[in-house]
Short mmCIF file of C-alpha atoms in Angstrom, two decimals:
data_model
loop_
_atom_site.label_atom_id
_atom_site.label_comp_id
_atom_site.label_asym_id
_atom_site.label_seq_id
_atom_site.Cartn_x
_atom_site.Cartn_y
_atom_site.Cartn_z
CA MET G 1 0.04 -0.09 -0.05
CA PHE G 2 1.23 3.38 -0.80
CA TYR G 3 0.63 6.84 0.68
CA TYR G 4 0.29 9.80 -1.75
CA TYR G 5 1.25 13.53 -1.12
CA LYS G 6 1.63 16.83 -2.46
CA TYR G 7 4.45 18.89 -0.94
CA LYS G 8 5.69 22.20 -2.37
CA ASN G 9 4.41 21.60 -6.07
CA ASN G 10 6.00 18.05 -5.78
CA LEU G 11 4.16 14.80 -5.75
CA LEU G 12 5.41 12.20 -3.30
CA PHE G 13 4.50 8.61 -2.51
CA SER G 14 5.79 6.11 -0.07
CA LEU G 15 5.37 2.91 1.83
CA HIS G 16 5.53 4.84 4.99
CA GLU G 17 3.01 7.50 6.31
CA TYR G 18 4.37 10.86 6.71
CA ARG G 19 2.73 13.83 8.48
CA GLY G 20 2.88 17.32 7.12
CA PHE G 21 2.06 16.72 3.62
CA SER G 22 -1.20 17.23 1.84
CA ASN G 23 -2.76 13.94 0.91
CA ILE G 24 -3.86 13.12 -2.62
CA ASN G 25 -5.50 10.19 -4.29
CA GLU G 26 -3.72 7.73 -6.48
CA ASP G 27 -5.15 8.82 -9.76
CA ILE G 28 -3.44 12.25 -9.35
CA ALA G 29 -0.05 10.66 -8.96
CA ARG G 30 -0.80 8.22 -11.76
CA ASN G 31 -1.47 11.04 -14.28
CA HIS G 32 1.26 13.22 -13.10
CA VAL G 33 3.56 14.09 -15.97
CA GLN G 34 6.61 15.33 -14.02
CA PRO G 35 8.92 12.95 -11.91
CA LEU G 36 7.48 11.39 -8.85
CA PHE G 37 9.53 11.33 -5.69
CA PHE G 38 9.31 8.13 -3.63
CA LEU G 39 10.10 8.70 -0.12
CA GLY G 40 12.18 6.02 1.91
CA LYS G 41 14.10 5.62 5.08
CA LEU G 42 17.69 4.28 5.00
CA PRO G 43 20.75 5.02 7.20
CA PRO G 44 22.57 8.06 5.95
CA SER G 45 25.90 6.29 6.74
CA LYS G 46 25.10 3.49 4.37
CA SER G 47 22.71 5.10 1.76
CA ARG G 48 22.51 7.98 -0.59
CA MET G 49 20.13 10.98 -0.21
CA SER G 50 18.64 10.53 -3.80
CA PHE G 51 19.11 8.33 -6.82
CA ALA G 52 17.17 7.39 -9.90
CA LEU G 53 14.99 4.56 -9.50
CA SER G 54 15.98 2.51 -12.60
CA ASP G 55 14.36 -0.89 -11.61
CA PRO G 56 11.25 -1.81 -9.95
CA THR G 57 12.83 -3.96 -7.41
CA MET G 58 14.44 -0.93 -5.86
CA ILE G 59 11.05 0.26 -4.52
CA TYR G 60 11.41 -2.35 -1.77
CA LEU G 61 15.18 -1.58 -1.16
CA GLN G 62 16.24 -2.31 2.35
CA GLN G 63 19.97 -1.54 2.22
CA GLU G 64 22.47 -0.50 -0.48
CA SER G 65 25.26 -2.79 -1.27
CA VAL G 66 27.40 -3.98 -4.26
CA ASN G 67 24.21 -6.23 -5.00
CA LEU G 68 22.56 -3.15 -6.47
CA LEU G 69 24.90 -3.75 -9.72
CA LYS G 70 23.19 -7.09 -10.09
CA TYR G 71 19.91 -7.12 -11.98
CA THR G 72 17.05 -9.15 -9.84
CA LYS G 73 13.62 -10.06 -10.76
CA LEU G 74 10.55 -8.45 -9.11
CA GLU G 75 8.93 -10.86 -6.71
CA ARG G 76 6.50 -8.65 -4.81
CA PRO G 77 3.41 -6.93 -6.24
CA LEU G 78 3.57 -3.38 -7.71
CA GLN G 79 1.08 -1.59 -9.46
CA SER G 80 1.36 -1.76 -13.13
CA TRP G 81 1.65 2.35 -13.73
CA VAL G 82 4.30 2.63 -10.93
CA HIS G 83 6.34 -0.23 -12.60
CA GLU G 84 5.96 1.66 -15.92
CA LYS G 85 7.08 5.12 -14.58
CA ILE G 86 10.18 3.60 -12.88
CA LEU G 87 11.08 1.89 -16.27
CA LYS G 88 10.65 5.32 -17.85
CA HIS G 89 13.03 6.85 -15.49
CA GLN G 90 10.13 8.99 -13.97
CA VAL G 91 10.45 8.22 -10.24
CA VAL G 92 13.42 9.24 -7.92
CA PHE G 93 14.28 7.81 -4.49
CA ILE G 94 14.51 10.34 -1.67
CA ASN G 95 16.02 9.14 1.55
CA THR G 96 14.33 11.15 4.29
CA GLU G 97 16.61 10.08 7.01
CA TYR G 98 19.00 12.97 5.94
CA PRO G 99 18.00 16.21 7.76
CA ASN G 100 18.31 18.21 4.59
CA TRP G 101 16.40 15.49 2.23
CA GLU G 102 14.24 18.32 0.86
CA ASP G 103 17.39 19.79 -1.00
CA ALA G 104 17.13 16.54 -3.26
CA LEU G 105 13.87 17.67 -4.49
CA GLU G 106 15.53 20.39 -6.45
CA ARG G 107 18.33 18.55 -8.33
CA SER G 108 18.67 19.35 -11.98
CA THR G 109 21.14 19.75 -14.68
CA PRO G 110 22.13 22.88 -16.22
CA LYS G 111 22.09 23.49 -20.15
CA LYS G 112 25.55 24.72 -20.09
CA TRP G 113 27.83 23.61 -17.05
CA ASN G 114 30.12 26.06 -15.48
CA ILE G 115 33.17 24.07 -14.28
CA ASN G 116 35.97 25.21 -11.92
CA ILE G 117 39.28 23.39 -11.64
CA ILE G 118 41.47 23.27 -8.41
CA ALA G 119 45.14 22.97 -9.26
CA LEU G 120 46.76 22.95 -12.86
CA GLY G 121 49.44 20.30 -12.14
CA ASP G 122 49.91 17.73 -14.98
CA ILE G 123 46.41 16.12 -14.32
CA GLY G 124 44.59 19.59 -14.02
CA SER G 125 46.35 21.19 -16.96
CA THR G 126 45.61 18.19 -19.37
CA LEU G 127 42.02 17.94 -18.10
CA LEU G 128 41.77 21.54 -19.06
CA ILE G 129 42.95 20.99 -22.54
CA GLY G 130 40.61 17.94 -22.89
CA LEU G 131 37.52 19.86 -21.68
CA ARG G 132 38.40 22.76 -23.74
CA LEU G 133 38.76 20.86 -26.98
CA LEU G 134 35.83 18.41 -26.35
CA SER G 135 33.11 20.25 -24.77
CA ASN G 136 31.01 20.98 -27.96
CA GLY G 137 29.09 23.62 -26.41
CA ALA G 138 28.42 21.74 -23.17
CA ILE G 139 30.42 23.80 -21.10
CA GLY G 140 29.78 27.54 -20.66
CA LYS G 141 32.87 28.58 -18.38
CA ILE G 142 35.88 27.11 -16.83
CA GLY G 143 37.35 28.71 -13.82
CA LEU G 144 40.92 28.04 -13.09
CA PHE G 145 42.38 28.22 -9.61
CA ASP G 146 45.92 27.43 -8.39
CA LYS G 147 48.29 28.46 -5.43
CA ASN G 148 50.86 28.98 -8.14
CA THR G 149 49.71 32.35 -9.72
CA VAL G 150 52.43 32.10 -12.50
CA ASN G 151 51.06 28.97 -13.53
CA LEU G 152 47.63 30.31 -13.53
CA GLU G 153 48.63 33.16 -15.97
CA ARG G 154 50.29 30.53 -18.06
CA TRP G 155 47.27 28.40 -18.56
CA GLU G 156 44.92 31.23 -18.92
CA PHE G 157 47.15 32.73 -21.66
CA GLU G 158 47.70 29.53 -23.46
CA ILE G 159 44.24 27.95 -23.55
CA ASN G 160 42.51 31.09 -24.62
CA GLN G 161 44.74 31.08 -27.69
CA THR G 162 43.55 27.75 -28.62
CA PHE G 163 40.89 27.77 -31.36
CA PRO G 164 40.27 25.90 -34.60
CA PRO G 165 40.49 28.04 -37.96
CA PHE G 166 37.48 30.08 -38.52
CA ASN G 167 35.43 28.37 -35.74
CA TYR G 168 35.45 30.38 -32.83
CA GLU G 169 32.13 29.88 -31.16
CA GLY G 170 31.00 27.16 -28.72
CA HIS G 171 34.31 27.02 -26.83
CA PRO G 172 34.17 27.67 -23.01
CA GLU G 173 35.27 30.98 -21.59
CA VAL G 174 38.17 30.42 -19.51
CA THR G 175 39.12 32.63 -16.48
CA ILE G 176 41.24 32.96 -13.51
CA ILE G 177 39.14 32.72 -10.27
CA LYS G 178 39.82 33.59 -6.66
CA GLU G 179 39.39 31.10 -3.83
CA GLU G 180 36.21 32.51 -2.66
CA ASP G 181 34.50 32.04 -5.94
CA LEU G 182 35.56 28.29 -6.02
CA THR G 183 32.07 27.18 -5.21
CA ASN G 184 30.03 29.47 -7.80
CA CYS G 185 29.93 26.53 -10.43
CA ASP G 186 28.01 23.52 -11.19
CA MET G 187 31.12 21.14 -10.90
CA LEU G 188 34.30 21.65 -8.82
CA VAL G 189 37.12 19.36 -9.89
CA PHE G 190 39.90 18.65 -7.39
CA CYS G 191 43.18 17.88 -9.26
CA ALA G 192 45.53 19.04 -6.33
CA ALA G 193 48.14 16.75 -4.94
CA GLN G 194 50.94 16.55 -2.57
CA GLY G 195 54.51 15.50 -3.58
CA TYR G 196 55.49 12.00 -2.72
CA GLY G 197 58.51 9.89 -3.20
CA ILE G 198 58.66 6.24 -5.02
CA ASP G 199 60.80 3.53 -4.17
CA LYS G 200 62.14 2.60 -7.62
CA LYS G 201 63.39 -0.92 -6.08
CA LYS G 202 59.83 -1.78 -5.36
CA ASN G 203 58.02 -2.21 -8.66
CA ASN G 204 54.83 -3.20 -6.82
CA THR G 205 54.62 0.12 -4.88
CA ASP G 206 50.99 1.26 -4.97
CA VAL G 207 51.62 4.96 -5.95
CA ARG G 208 47.86 5.78 -5.27
CA MET G 209 47.81 4.72 -1.90
CA ALA G 210 51.11 6.46 -1.13
CA GLN G 211 49.40 9.68 -1.80
CA LEU G 212 46.50 9.24 0.66
CA GLU G 213 47.73 10.94 3.63
CA GLY G 214 49.00 14.07 2.07
CA ASN G 215 46.08 14.28 -0.42
CA SER G 216 43.44 13.82 2.33
CA GLN G 217 44.87 16.76 4.27
CA ILE G 218 44.36 19.03 1.26
CA ILE G 219 40.81 17.90 0.43
CA SER G 220 39.70 18.07 3.91
CA TYR G 221 40.22 21.88 3.61
CA TYR G 222 38.07 22.09 0.53
CA ALA G 223 35.31 19.57 2.22
CA LYS G 224 34.82 22.25 5.01
CA MET G 225 34.67 24.87 2.31
CA LEU G 226 32.03 23.23 0.57
CA ARG G 227 29.88 22.56 3.70
CA ASN G 228 30.28 26.31 4.99
CA SER G 229 29.09 27.39 1.49
CA GLN G 230 26.15 24.97 1.36
CA PHE G 231 27.44 24.07 -2.15
CA LYS G 232 24.74 22.32 -4.39
CA GLY G 233 26.84 21.25 -7.41
CA LEU G 234 28.98 18.15 -7.94
CA PHE G 235 32.38 17.66 -6.62
CA ALA G 236 34.62 15.52 -8.88
CA VAL G 237 37.76 13.99 -7.43
CA LEU G 238 40.62 13.20 -9.96
CA SER G 239 43.48 12.99 -7.32
CA ASP G 240 44.72 9.64 -6.05
CA PRO G 241 43.38 7.57 -4.39
CA VAL G 242 40.12 8.67 -5.98
CA ASP G 243 37.81 6.44 -4.14
CA LEU G 244 39.21 7.05 -0.71
CA LEU G 245 39.39 10.85 -1.04
CA CYS G 246 35.67 10.83 -2.08
CA LYS G 247 34.89 9.16 1.10
CA LYS G 248 37.09 11.77 2.98
CA VAL G 249 35.17 14.73 1.35
CA TYR G 250 31.73 12.99 2.32
CA LEU G 251 32.76 12.42 5.84
CA ASP G 252 34.50 15.80 6.50
CA SER G 253 31.69 17.81 4.87
CA ASN G 254 29.25 16.17 7.12
CA ARG G 255 30.95 16.93 10.52
CA ASP G 256 29.98 19.90 12.48
CA THR G 257 32.72 21.82 14.57
CA SER G 258 32.67 19.36 17.24
CA GLY G 259 33.43 16.54 14.81
CA HIS G 260 29.98 15.10 15.20
CA LEU G 261 28.45 13.71 11.89
CA ASP G 262 25.36 15.58 11.42
CA TYR G 263 24.80 14.92 7.63
CA LYS G 264 24.17 18.48 6.79
CA GLY G 265 27.30 18.68 4.25
CA LEU G 266 27.34 17.37 0.94
CA ALA G 267 24.97 14.47 -0.12
CA PRO G 268 27.01 11.54 -1.26
CA GLU G 269 25.62 11.65 -4.59
CA GLN G 270 27.13 15.21 -5.03
CA ILE G 271 30.52 13.62 -4.93
CA ARG G 272 32.13 11.55 -7.71
CA GLY G 273 35.44 9.93 -8.11
CA TYR G 274 36.86 9.92 -11.77
CA GLY G 275 39.57 7.18 -11.84
CA LEU G 276 37.92 4.06 -13.31
CA GLY G 277 37.65 5.49 -16.95
CA VAL G 278 41.41 5.06 -17.46
CA MET G 279 41.36 1.48 -16.01
CA ASN G 280 38.77 0.56 -18.57
CA ALA G 281 40.84 2.25 -21.37
CA ARG G 282 43.83 0.20 -20.22
CA ALA G 283 42.04 -2.87 -20.16
CA LEU G 284 40.78 -2.18 -23.70
CA TYR G 285 44.28 -1.27 -24.80
CA TYR G 286 45.69 -4.73 -23.51
CA SER G 287 42.49 -6.52 -24.76
CA LYS G 288 43.38 -5.46 -28.56
CA LYS G 289 46.93 -7.08 -28.22
CA ASN G 290 45.49 -10.63 -27.20
CA PRO G 291 43.20 -12.25 -29.69
CA LYS G 292 41.54 -14.22 -26.77
CA LEU G 293 40.24 -10.78 -25.21
CA ASN G 294 39.40 -8.86 -28.22
CA HIS G 295 35.75 -9.18 -27.20
CA TYR G 296 36.31 -7.00 -24.21
CA ALA G 297 35.32 -3.77 -26.15
CA ALA G 298 31.91 -5.19 -26.83
CA GLU G 299 31.26 -7.39 -23.77
CA GLY G 300 33.36 -6.33 -20.85
CA ARG G 301 33.03 -4.06 -17.93
CA ALA G 302 35.38 -2.34 -15.25
CA PHE G 303 34.35 -2.14 -11.53
CA GLY G 304 35.79 -0.97 -8.31
CA PRO G 305 38.53 1.33 -7.11
CA HIS G 306 41.30 2.87 -9.18
CA GLY G 307 43.94 0.67 -7.90
CA VAL G 308 44.05 -2.31 -5.71
CA GLY G 309 40.73 -3.96 -5.78
CA LEU G 310 40.21 -3.17 -9.40
CA VAL G 311 37.91 -5.60 -11.14
CA ILE G 312 37.92 -6.06 -14.86
CA ALA G 313 35.49 -8.50 -16.31
CA ASP G 314 36.36 -9.70 -19.98
CA SER G 315 32.72 -10.35 -20.80
CA ILE G 316 29.51 -10.28 -18.64
CA GLU G 317 27.56 -12.92 -20.78
CA ASN G 318 30.40 -15.14 -21.29
CA TYR G 319 32.75 -14.44 -18.10
CA ASN G 320 36.05 -16.01 -18.01
CA GLU G 321 37.85 -15.34 -14.53
CA LYS G 322 41.30 -16.59 -15.55
CA LEU G 323 41.17 -14.02 -18.59
CA SER G 324 39.61 -11.34 -16.52
CA GLU G 325 42.16 -11.54 -13.80
CA GLN G 326 44.96 -11.27 -16.41
CA LEU G 327 43.33 -8.41 -17.88
CA THR G 328 42.80 -6.78 -14.41
CA GLU G 329 46.61 -7.15 -13.72
CA SER G 330 47.56 -5.58 -16.76
CA ALA G 331 45.31 -2.58 -16.14
CA LEU G 332 46.40 -2.28 -12.64
CA ASN G 333 50.07 -2.20 -13.30
CA ALA G 334 50.17 -0.12 -16.47
CA ASN G 335 50.93 3.07 -14.61
CA MET G 336 54.14 1.32 -13.25
CA LYS G 337 55.05 0.33 -16.86
CA MET G 338 54.83 3.81 -17.83
CA ARG G 339 57.10 4.96 -14.82
CA GLY G 340 59.57 2.16 -15.79
CA ILE G 341 60.02 3.90 -19.03
CA GLY G 342 60.75 7.24 -17.36
CA PHE G 343 57.46 9.05 -17.42
CA LYS G 344 54.60 9.91 -15.09
CA PRO G 345 51.34 8.44 -16.28
CA TYR G 346 49.02 11.27 -16.29
CA VAL G 347 47.77 11.99 -19.86
CA ALA G 348 45.53 8.75 -20.21
CA PRO G 349 44.11 9.45 -16.68
CA ALA G 350 43.43 13.01 -17.34
CA LEU G 351 41.54 12.29 -20.43
CA SER G 352 39.96 8.88 -20.08
CA SER G 353 39.05 9.25 -16.39
CA GLY G 354 38.82 13.09 -16.51
CA ALA G 355 37.61 14.81 -19.76
CA TYR G 356 35.87 12.25 -21.48
CA SER G 357 34.06 10.78 -18.22
CA ILE G 358 33.16 14.32 -17.07
CA LEU G 359 31.64 15.21 -20.32
CA ALA G 360 29.64 12.02 -20.37
CA THR G 361 28.31 12.92 -16.90
CA ILE G 362 27.14 16.28 -17.90
CA ASN G 363 25.69 15.10 -21.23
CA GLY G 364 23.72 12.17 -19.55
CA GLN G 365 25.63 9.42 -21.03
CA TRP G 366 26.79 6.19 -19.53
CA HIS G 367 30.41 6.40 -18.28
CA TYR G 368 32.63 4.92 -15.36
CA ALA G 369 32.91 6.83 -12.16
CA SER G 370 32.95 5.97 -8.34
CA THR G 371 29.51 6.92 -6.75
CA PHE G 372 28.52 6.14 -2.99
CA LEU G 373 27.23 2.74 -2.67
CA GLY G 374 26.51 1.20 0.83
CA GLY G 375 28.90 3.39 2.63
CA VAL G 376 31.94 3.40 0.11
CA PHE G 377 32.74 5.03 -3.25
CA MET G 378 33.10 2.29 -5.47
CA GLY G 379 33.47 2.52 -9.34
CA ALA G 380 30.83 1.25 -11.91
CA ASN G 381 29.17 2.18 -15.15
CA ASN G 382 26.50 4.92 -14.42
CA ARG G 383 24.78 7.86 -15.80
CA LEU G 384 23.41 11.17 -14.46
CA ILE G 385 19.63 11.56 -15.25
CA ASN G 386 18.37 15.19 -14.71
CA GLY G 387 20.59 15.38 -11.73
CA TYR G 388 20.11 11.86 -10.33
CA THR G 389 22.40 8.98 -10.58
CA GLU G 390 21.48 5.71 -12.20
CA LEU G 391 23.75 2.48 -11.88
CA GLU G 392 23.87 -0.03 -14.50
CA GLN G 393 22.45 -3.19 -13.44
CA LEU G 394 23.58 -6.48 -15.23
CA ASN G 395 23.06 -10.16 -15.12
CA LEU G 396 26.29 -10.69 -13.23
CA PRO G 397 27.62 -14.18 -12.96
CA GLU G 398 27.98 -15.58 -9.46
CA ASN G 399 31.64 -15.80 -9.48
CA LEU G 400 32.14 -12.35 -10.95
CA LEU G 401 29.70 -10.97 -8.23
CA LYS G 402 32.07 -12.67 -5.64
CA ARG G 403 35.01 -10.59 -6.73
CA LEU G 404 33.05 -7.60 -6.43
CA ARG G 405 32.01 -8.29 -2.95
CA THR G 406 35.57 -8.81 -1.94
CA SER G 407 36.67 -5.55 -3.60
CA PHE G 408 33.64 -3.81 -1.79
CA ALA G 409 34.73 -5.31 1.54
CA ASN G 410 38.16 -4.02 1.20
CA LEU G 411 37.05 -0.53 0.58
CA GLU G 412 34.87 -0.88 3.59
CA ILE G 413 37.77 -1.81 5.77
CA ILE G 414 40.01 1.28 4.83
#
């Protein structure tokens, strides 16, 4: 049995009875042409504030976990019109256990995005180039911020002299911004990183994890800034370790001055980690070099963190665990191979994980990114629909799902 309500020009329905809303009948909800909001109650520490209901089974969701990536059949009755609206992406889940859950009723996507970038090192500057060249009118403005003012001047100067011949329209305006203007945007992209050392004698050094402590300190500063400014846009993380820094931002932005988690900062779905895109691209690179793996482009998927715990599946329909583990190891160690020939591996991450994936996000297309799932940020194929995240659900074989559960459990521990 559903309860139906009207609240601030929005139509809501729920399995729970709520007070303070105007009751409406089912016919009004059935004939409503705008998205419906389904109200549920899940623990904030393990659940998102809002997300797109992409499958009818999710209406009965009791907890979020890696199992959300697996398609399941609906085994409980559901009104046919509700079922149809869910399949048409016309229903959004709102978690009313968040104190500021009403903010989720106002999510939307702009026609042209304004994007600000923090730090123009190797990653940030390459990302800037990619966004400038590939935006195709999707980005209105790009703001640049860096502690190094000379570097700022360099990139503002260079990038604003980058045009194709006789085609000067549709390229985002690029300007230098002050720190106090960082949150005046639709997406704030974090590319800052603290220096770190690498032991060249240890070829298995996880460079991403080596950056955790230093980059956590930097990102914590911005997390508090986002809370204080009541930031409503998306916060994108490109610095390593992507997935863990996302969680750091979520926790620190949701702590009050005494350190208590009050969940009044960023909603978890406002934070997205861009690291898995290059792992997919690296898997694709190696799959093309092996005739036994050339089906990856059409059948494969990437999951998990940008680093240890990565899960590459050679095929969803015809999953081969041995080949998948081989491809996973190749993708995982590609950065060390680049370092071995004397170069820092930043071009492919900045473009595959960064520019291409960010543009896919703002254009509502499927892409790889880490989003909040059951208390951790875990990478998977997803898309942004009218401001709400939809995770891809697949018929995952049990041995692949087991690998995903292990990766998920390891992220929970850290």
